[in-house]
Short mmCIF file of C-alpha atoms in Angstrom, two decimals:
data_model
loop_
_atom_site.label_atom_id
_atom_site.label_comp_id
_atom_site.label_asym_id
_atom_site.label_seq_id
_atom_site.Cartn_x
_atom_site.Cartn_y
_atom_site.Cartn_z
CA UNK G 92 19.23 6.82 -5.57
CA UNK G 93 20.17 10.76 -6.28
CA UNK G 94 23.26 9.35 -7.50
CA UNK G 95 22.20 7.42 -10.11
CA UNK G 96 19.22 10.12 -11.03
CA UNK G 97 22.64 12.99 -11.62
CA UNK G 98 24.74 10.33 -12.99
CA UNK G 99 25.68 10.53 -16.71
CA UNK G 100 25.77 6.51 -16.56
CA UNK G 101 24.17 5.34 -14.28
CA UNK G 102 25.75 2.06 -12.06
CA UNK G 103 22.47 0.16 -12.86
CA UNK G 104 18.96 0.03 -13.90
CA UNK G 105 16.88 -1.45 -11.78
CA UNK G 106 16.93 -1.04 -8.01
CA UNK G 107 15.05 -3.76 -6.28
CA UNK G 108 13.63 -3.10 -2.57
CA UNK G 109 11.80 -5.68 -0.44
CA UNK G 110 11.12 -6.03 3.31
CA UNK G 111 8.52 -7.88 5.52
CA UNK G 112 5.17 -5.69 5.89
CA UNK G 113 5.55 -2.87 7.77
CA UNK G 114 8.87 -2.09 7.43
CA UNK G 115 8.35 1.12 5.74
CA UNK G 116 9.07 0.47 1.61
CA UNK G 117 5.90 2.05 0.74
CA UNK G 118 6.59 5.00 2.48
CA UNK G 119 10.35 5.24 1.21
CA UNK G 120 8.80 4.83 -2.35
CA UNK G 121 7.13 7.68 -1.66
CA UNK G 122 9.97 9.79 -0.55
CA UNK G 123 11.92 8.50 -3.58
CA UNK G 124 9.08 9.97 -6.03
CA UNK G 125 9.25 13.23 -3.96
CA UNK G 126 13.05 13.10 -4.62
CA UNK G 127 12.32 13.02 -8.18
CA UNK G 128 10.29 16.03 -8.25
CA UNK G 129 12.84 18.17 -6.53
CA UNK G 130 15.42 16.86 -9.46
CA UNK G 131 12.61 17.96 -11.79
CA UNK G 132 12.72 14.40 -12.76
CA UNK G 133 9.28 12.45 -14.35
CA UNK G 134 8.45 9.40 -12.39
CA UNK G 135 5.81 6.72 -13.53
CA UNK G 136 3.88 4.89 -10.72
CA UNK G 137 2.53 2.02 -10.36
CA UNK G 138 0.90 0.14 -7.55
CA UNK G 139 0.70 -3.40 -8.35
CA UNK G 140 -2.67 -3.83 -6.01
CA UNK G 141 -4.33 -1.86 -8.61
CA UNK G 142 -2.77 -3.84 -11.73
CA UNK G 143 -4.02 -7.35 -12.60
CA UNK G 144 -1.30 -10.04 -12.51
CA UNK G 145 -1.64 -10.07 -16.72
CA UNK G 146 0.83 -8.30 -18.94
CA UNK G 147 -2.12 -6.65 -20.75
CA UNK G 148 -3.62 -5.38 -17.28
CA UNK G 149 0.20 -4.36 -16.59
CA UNK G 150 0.94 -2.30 -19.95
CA UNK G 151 -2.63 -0.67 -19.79
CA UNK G 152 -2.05 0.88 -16.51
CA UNK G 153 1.25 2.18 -17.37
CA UNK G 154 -0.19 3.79 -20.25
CA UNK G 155 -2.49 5.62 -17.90
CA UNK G 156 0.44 6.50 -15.89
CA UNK G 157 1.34 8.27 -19.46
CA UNK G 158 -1.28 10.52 -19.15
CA UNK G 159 -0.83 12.94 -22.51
CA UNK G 160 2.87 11.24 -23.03
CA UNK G 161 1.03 8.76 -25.09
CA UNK G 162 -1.44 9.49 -28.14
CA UNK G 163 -4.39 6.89 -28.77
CA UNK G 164 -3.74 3.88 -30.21
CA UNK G 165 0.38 4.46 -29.85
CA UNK G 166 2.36 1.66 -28.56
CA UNK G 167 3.57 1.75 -25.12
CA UNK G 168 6.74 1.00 -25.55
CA UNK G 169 6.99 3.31 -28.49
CA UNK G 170 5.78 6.22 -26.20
CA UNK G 171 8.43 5.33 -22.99
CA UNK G 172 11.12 5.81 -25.86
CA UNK G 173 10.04 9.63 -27.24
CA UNK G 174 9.99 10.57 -23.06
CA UNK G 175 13.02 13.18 -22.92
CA UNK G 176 15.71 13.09 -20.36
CA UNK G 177 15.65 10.90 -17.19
CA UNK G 178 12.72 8.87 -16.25
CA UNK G 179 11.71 6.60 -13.05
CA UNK G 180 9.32 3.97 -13.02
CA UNK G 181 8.21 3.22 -9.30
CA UNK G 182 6.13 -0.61 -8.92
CA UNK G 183 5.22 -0.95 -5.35
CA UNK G 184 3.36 -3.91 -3.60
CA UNK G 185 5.66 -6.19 -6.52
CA UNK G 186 4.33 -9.55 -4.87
CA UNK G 187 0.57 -8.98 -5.89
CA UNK G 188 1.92 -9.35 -9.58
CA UNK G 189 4.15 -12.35 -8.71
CA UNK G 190 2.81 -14.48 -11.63
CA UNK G 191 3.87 -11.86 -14.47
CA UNK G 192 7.19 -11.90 -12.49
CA UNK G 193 9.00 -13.81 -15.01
CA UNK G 194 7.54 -11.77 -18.19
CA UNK G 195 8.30 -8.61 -16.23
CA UNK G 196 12.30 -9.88 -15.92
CA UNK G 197 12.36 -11.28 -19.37
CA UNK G 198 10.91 -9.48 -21.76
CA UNK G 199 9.37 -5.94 -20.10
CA UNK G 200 12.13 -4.61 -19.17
CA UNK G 201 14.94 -5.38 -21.27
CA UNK G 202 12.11 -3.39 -23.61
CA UNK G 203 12.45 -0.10 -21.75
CA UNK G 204 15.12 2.55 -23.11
CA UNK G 205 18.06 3.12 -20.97
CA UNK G 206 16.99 6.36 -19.32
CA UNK G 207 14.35 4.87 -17.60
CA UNK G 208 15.84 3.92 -13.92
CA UNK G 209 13.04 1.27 -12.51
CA UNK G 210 12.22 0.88 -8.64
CA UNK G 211 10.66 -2.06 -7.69
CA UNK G 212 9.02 -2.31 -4.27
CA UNK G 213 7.55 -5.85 -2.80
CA UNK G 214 7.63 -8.08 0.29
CA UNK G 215 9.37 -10.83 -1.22
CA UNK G 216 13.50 -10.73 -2.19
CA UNK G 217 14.51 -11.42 -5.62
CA UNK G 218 13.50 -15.03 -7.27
CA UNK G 219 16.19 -17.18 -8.03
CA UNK G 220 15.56 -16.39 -11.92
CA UNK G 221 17.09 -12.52 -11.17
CA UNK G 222 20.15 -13.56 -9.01
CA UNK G 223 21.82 -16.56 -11.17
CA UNK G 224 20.85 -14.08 -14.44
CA UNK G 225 24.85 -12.61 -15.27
CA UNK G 226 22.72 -9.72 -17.03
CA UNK G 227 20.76 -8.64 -14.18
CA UNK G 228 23.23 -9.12 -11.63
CA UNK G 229 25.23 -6.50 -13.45
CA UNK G 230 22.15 -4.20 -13.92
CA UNK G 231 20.69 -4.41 -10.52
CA UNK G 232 20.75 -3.72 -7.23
CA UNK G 233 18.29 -5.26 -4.29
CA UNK G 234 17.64 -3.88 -0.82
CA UNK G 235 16.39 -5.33 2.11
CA UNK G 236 14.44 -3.05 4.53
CA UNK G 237 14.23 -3.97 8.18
CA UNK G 238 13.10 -2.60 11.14
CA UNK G 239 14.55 0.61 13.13
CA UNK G 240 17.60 -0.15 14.92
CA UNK G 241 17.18 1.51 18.45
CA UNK G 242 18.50 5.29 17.61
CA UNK G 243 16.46 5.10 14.64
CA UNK G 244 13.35 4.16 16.73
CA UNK G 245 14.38 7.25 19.40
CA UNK G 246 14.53 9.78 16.95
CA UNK G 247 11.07 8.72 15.25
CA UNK G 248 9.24 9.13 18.27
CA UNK G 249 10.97 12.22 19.33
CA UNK G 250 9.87 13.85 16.13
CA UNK G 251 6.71 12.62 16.82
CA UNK G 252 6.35 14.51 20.21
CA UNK G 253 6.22 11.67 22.56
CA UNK G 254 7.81 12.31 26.00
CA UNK G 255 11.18 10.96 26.88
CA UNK G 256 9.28 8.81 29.82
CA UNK G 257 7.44 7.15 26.98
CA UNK G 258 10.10 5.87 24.98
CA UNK G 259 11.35 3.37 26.54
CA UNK G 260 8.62 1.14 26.95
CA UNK G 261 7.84 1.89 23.56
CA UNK G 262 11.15 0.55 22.37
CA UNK G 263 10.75 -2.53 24.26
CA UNK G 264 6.80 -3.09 23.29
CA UNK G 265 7.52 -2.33 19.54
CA UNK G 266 11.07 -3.24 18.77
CA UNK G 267 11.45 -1.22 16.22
CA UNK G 268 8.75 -2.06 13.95
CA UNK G 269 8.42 0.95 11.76
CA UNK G 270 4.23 0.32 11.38
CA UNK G 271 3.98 -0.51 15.47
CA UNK G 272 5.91 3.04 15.91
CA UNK G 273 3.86 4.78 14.08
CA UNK G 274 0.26 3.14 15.46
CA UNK G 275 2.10 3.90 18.90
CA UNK G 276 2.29 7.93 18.41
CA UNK G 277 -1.17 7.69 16.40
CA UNK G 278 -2.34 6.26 19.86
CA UNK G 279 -0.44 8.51 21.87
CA UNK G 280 -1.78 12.12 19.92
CA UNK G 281 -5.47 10.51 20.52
CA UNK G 282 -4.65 9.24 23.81
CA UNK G 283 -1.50 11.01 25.95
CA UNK G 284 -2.08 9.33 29.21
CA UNK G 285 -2.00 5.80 27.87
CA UNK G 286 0.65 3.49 29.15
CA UNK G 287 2.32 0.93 26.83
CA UNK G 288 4.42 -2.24 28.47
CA UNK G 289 5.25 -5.41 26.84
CA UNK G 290 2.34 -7.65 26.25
CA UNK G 291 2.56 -11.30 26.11
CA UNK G 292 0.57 -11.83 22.92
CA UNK G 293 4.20 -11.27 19.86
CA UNK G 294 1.84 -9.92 17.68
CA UNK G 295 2.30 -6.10 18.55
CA UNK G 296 0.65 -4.64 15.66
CA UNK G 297 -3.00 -6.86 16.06
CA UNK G 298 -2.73 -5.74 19.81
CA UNK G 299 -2.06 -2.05 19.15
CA UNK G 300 -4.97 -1.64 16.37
CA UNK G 301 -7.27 -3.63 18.44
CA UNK G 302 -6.35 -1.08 21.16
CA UNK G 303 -6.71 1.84 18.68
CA UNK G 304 -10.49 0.76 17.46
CA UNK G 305 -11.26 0.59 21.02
CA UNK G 306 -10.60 4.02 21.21
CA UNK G 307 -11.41 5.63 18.48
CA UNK G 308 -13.87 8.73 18.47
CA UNK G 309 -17.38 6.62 18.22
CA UNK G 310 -18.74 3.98 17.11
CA UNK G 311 -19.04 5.40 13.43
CA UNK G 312 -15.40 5.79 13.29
CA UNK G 313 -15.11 2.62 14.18
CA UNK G 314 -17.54 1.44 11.39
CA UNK G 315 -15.77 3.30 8.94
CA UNK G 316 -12.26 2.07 9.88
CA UNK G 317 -14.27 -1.81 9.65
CA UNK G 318 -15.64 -1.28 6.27
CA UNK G 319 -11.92 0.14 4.76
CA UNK G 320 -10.31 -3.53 5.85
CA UNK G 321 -13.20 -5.36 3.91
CA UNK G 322 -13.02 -3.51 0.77
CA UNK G 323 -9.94 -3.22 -1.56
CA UNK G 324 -10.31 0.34 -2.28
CA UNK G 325 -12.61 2.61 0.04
CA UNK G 326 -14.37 5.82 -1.47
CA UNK G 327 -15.66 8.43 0.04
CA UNK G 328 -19.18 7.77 -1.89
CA UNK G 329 -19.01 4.08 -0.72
CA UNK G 330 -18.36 5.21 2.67
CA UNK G 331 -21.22 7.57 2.81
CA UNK G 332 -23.77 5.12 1.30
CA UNK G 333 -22.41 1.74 3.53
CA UNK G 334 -22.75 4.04 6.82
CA UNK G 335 -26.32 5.54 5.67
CA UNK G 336 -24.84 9.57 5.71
CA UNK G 337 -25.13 11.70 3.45
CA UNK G 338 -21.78 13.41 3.88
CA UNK G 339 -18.67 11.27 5.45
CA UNK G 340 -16.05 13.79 4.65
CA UNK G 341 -14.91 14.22 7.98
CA UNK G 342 -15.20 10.45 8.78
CA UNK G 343 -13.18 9.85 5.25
CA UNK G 344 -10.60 12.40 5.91
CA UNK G 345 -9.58 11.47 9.63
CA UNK G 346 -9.27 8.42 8.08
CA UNK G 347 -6.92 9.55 5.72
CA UNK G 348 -4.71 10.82 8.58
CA UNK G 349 -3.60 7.57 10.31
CA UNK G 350 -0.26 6.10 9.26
CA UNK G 351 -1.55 2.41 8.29
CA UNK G 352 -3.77 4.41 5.70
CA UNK G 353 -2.60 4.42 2.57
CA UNK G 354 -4.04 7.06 -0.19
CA UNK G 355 -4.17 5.76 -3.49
CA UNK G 356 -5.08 7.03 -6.80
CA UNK G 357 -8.63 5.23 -6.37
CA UNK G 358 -9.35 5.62 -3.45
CA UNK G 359 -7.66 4.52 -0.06
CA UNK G 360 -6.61 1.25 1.88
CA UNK G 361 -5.29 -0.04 5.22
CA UNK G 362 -1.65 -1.53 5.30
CA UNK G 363 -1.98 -5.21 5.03
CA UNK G 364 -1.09 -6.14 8.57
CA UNK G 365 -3.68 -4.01 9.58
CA UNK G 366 -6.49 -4.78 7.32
CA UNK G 367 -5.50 -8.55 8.72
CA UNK G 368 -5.77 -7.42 12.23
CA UNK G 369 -9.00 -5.38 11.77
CA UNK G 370 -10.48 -8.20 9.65
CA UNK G 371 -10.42 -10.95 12.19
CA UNK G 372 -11.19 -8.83 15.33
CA UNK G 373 -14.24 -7.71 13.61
CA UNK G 374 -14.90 -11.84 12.57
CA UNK G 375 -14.57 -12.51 16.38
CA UNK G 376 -16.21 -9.05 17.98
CA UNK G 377 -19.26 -8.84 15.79
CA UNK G 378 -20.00 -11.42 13.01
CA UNK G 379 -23.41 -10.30 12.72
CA UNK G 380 -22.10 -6.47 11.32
CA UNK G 381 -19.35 -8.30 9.96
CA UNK G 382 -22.10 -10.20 7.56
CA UNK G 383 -23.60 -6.79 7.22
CA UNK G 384 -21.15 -4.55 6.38
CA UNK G 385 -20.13 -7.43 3.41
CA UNK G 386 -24.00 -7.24 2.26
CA UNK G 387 -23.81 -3.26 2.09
CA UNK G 388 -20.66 -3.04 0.51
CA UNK G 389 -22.17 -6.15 -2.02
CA UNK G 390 -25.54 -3.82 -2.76
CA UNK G 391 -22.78 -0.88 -3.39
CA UNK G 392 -21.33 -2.54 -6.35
CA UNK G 393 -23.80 -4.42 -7.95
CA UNK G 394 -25.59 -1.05 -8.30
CA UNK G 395 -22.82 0.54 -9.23
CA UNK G 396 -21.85 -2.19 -12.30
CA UNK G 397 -25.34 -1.06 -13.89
CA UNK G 398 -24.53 2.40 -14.02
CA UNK G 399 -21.35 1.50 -15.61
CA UNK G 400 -19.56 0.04 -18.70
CA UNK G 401 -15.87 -0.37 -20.42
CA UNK G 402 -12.60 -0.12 -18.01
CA UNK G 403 -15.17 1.25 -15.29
CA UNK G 404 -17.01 -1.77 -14.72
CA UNK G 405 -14.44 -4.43 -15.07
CA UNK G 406 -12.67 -2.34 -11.70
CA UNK G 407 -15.60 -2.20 -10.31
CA UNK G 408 -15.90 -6.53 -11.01
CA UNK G 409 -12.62 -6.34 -9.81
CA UNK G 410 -13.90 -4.75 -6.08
CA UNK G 411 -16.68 -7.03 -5.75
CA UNK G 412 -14.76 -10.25 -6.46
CA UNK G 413 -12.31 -8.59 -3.73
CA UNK G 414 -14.92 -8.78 -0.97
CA UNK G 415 -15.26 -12.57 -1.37
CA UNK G 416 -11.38 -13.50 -1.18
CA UNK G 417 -11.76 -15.78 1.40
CA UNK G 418 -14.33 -17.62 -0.19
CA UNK G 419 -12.78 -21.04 -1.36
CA UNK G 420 -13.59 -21.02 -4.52
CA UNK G 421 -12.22 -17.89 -5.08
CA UNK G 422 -8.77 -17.06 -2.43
CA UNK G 423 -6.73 -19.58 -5.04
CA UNK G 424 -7.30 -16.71 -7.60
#
């Protein structure tokens, strides 16, 4: 990746990453845009669980990503060519926008001036479409991520400060699953006398965050940690009003400090495995504050849609609709 930001021409265009959940691409993303900044380098991003799957939905938000590099009512495509010197655009979470795929091989990018270097991030490898295409098998280059191999694992928990007793049965419980390492020492600073083994149940990550809510500070954090896998986006105003407080800055900033939080630029979000996990053991635990928390959160927006109007409200539509994803009539969408 430096290489091609230095490079006077650069060996391709588009570098494609993809990996099963958890293997770390959204953290590597980040680390690439950090690289950027060091090279002095702008970098565009986008996170696709913010964008709806609609070429007008994609264009608009990478016009915000534009900030003052684009005047009212100026093309988009128009501005990306007046940007000066190198330029990265970063997509992450690529498979929420799977339906705009094809547009987004076909006629998005083959728009973009050749200074921009792209970085796409998602779960799923490249379609068919991209890997029989002579043009983009010349331009590209895809990625897989997997999981740690065994150094890799050693040296992640050593910098994370767990004793050399402890690693062992880590590597064997976790395997080297980047996002069960990383719930493991999140466990471990909370928790140092804990004692991890291999469990029979293969899902490590369900059994570690059911573990972790166990044992989080009280019952509130618990709450809090609840409400952020129902919602898409969590606030720290939603959070406050859902949990009856009038201040949850402490409760929204620990939060903020676990690894399988995510900050985005609206707010922030569990990784999907664990919004998954945290989602059915509250279904099983507690369906009656399950049903409650999804009535809160409901009240939340629908006051919140009066109050607003324009780009505003349709996210906000966007949030409600969210909460009732597993509804039938509505997961096909």
């Amino acid at each position: 990746f430096e290489s091609q930001l230095v490079a006077s021409t650069p060996d391709f265009v588009l570098l494609y990453i993809y990996g099963a959940g958890g293997e770390g691409k959204t953290t590597l993303l980040k680390h690439l845009t950090e690289i950027c900044s060091s090279f002095k380098i702008r970098s565009l991003n986008l996170d696709a669980r913010e964008v709806d799957a609609h070429p007008v939905a994609f264009l608009e938000s990478l016009r915000n990503s534009l900030g003052k590099s684009i005047h009212a009512g100026q093309d988009v495509y128009e501005a990306l060519t007046q940007l000066e010197g190198r330029s990265v655009l970063f997509i992450d979470t690529y498979e929420k926008i799977s339906p705009i795929d094809d547009w987004v091989r076909s006629d998005f990018l083959p728009k973009l001036p050749t200074n921009i270097l792209t970085v796409i991030c998602g779960r799923n490898p490249p379609s068919v479409a991209w890997l029989s295409d002579a043009g983009w098998k010349a331009l590209m280059r895809h990625i897989q991520l997997r999981s740690f191999s065994t150094v890799e694992s050693e040296e992640y928990l050593r910098r994370r400060n767990l004793p050399e007793d402890k690693i062992r049965p880590i590597l064997d419980f976790t395997h080297g699953h980047p996002l069960a390492l990383s719930v493991v020492a999140d466990i471990y600073e909370q928790f140092p006398d804990k004692q991890f083994s291999p469990d029979e149940s293969p899902d490590v990550v369900r059994t570690l965050l059911q573990l972790f809510v166990r044992q989080v500070p009280s019952p509130m954090h618990r709450a809090a940690l609840e409400l952020c896998s129902i919602v898409n986006l969590l606030t720290e105003s939603l959070l406050a009003e859902v949990m009856g407080v009038e201040d949850a800055s402490e409760l929204f900033s620990w939060m903020c400090s676990l690894s399988f939080i995510s900050i985005g630029r609206e707010g922030i979000y569990p990784h999907d495995i664990a919004r998954e996990a945290l989602c059915a053991d509250l279904k099983w635990r507690h369906p009656d504050w399950n049903v409650e928390l999804h009535k809160r959160s409901r009240q939340y927006y629908h006051r919140k849609l009066k109050e607003t109007t324009g780009e505003q409200q349709r996210k906000l539509l966007f949030e409600l609709i969210y909460l009732h994803r597993t509804n039938p009539a509505v997961k096909p969408f």
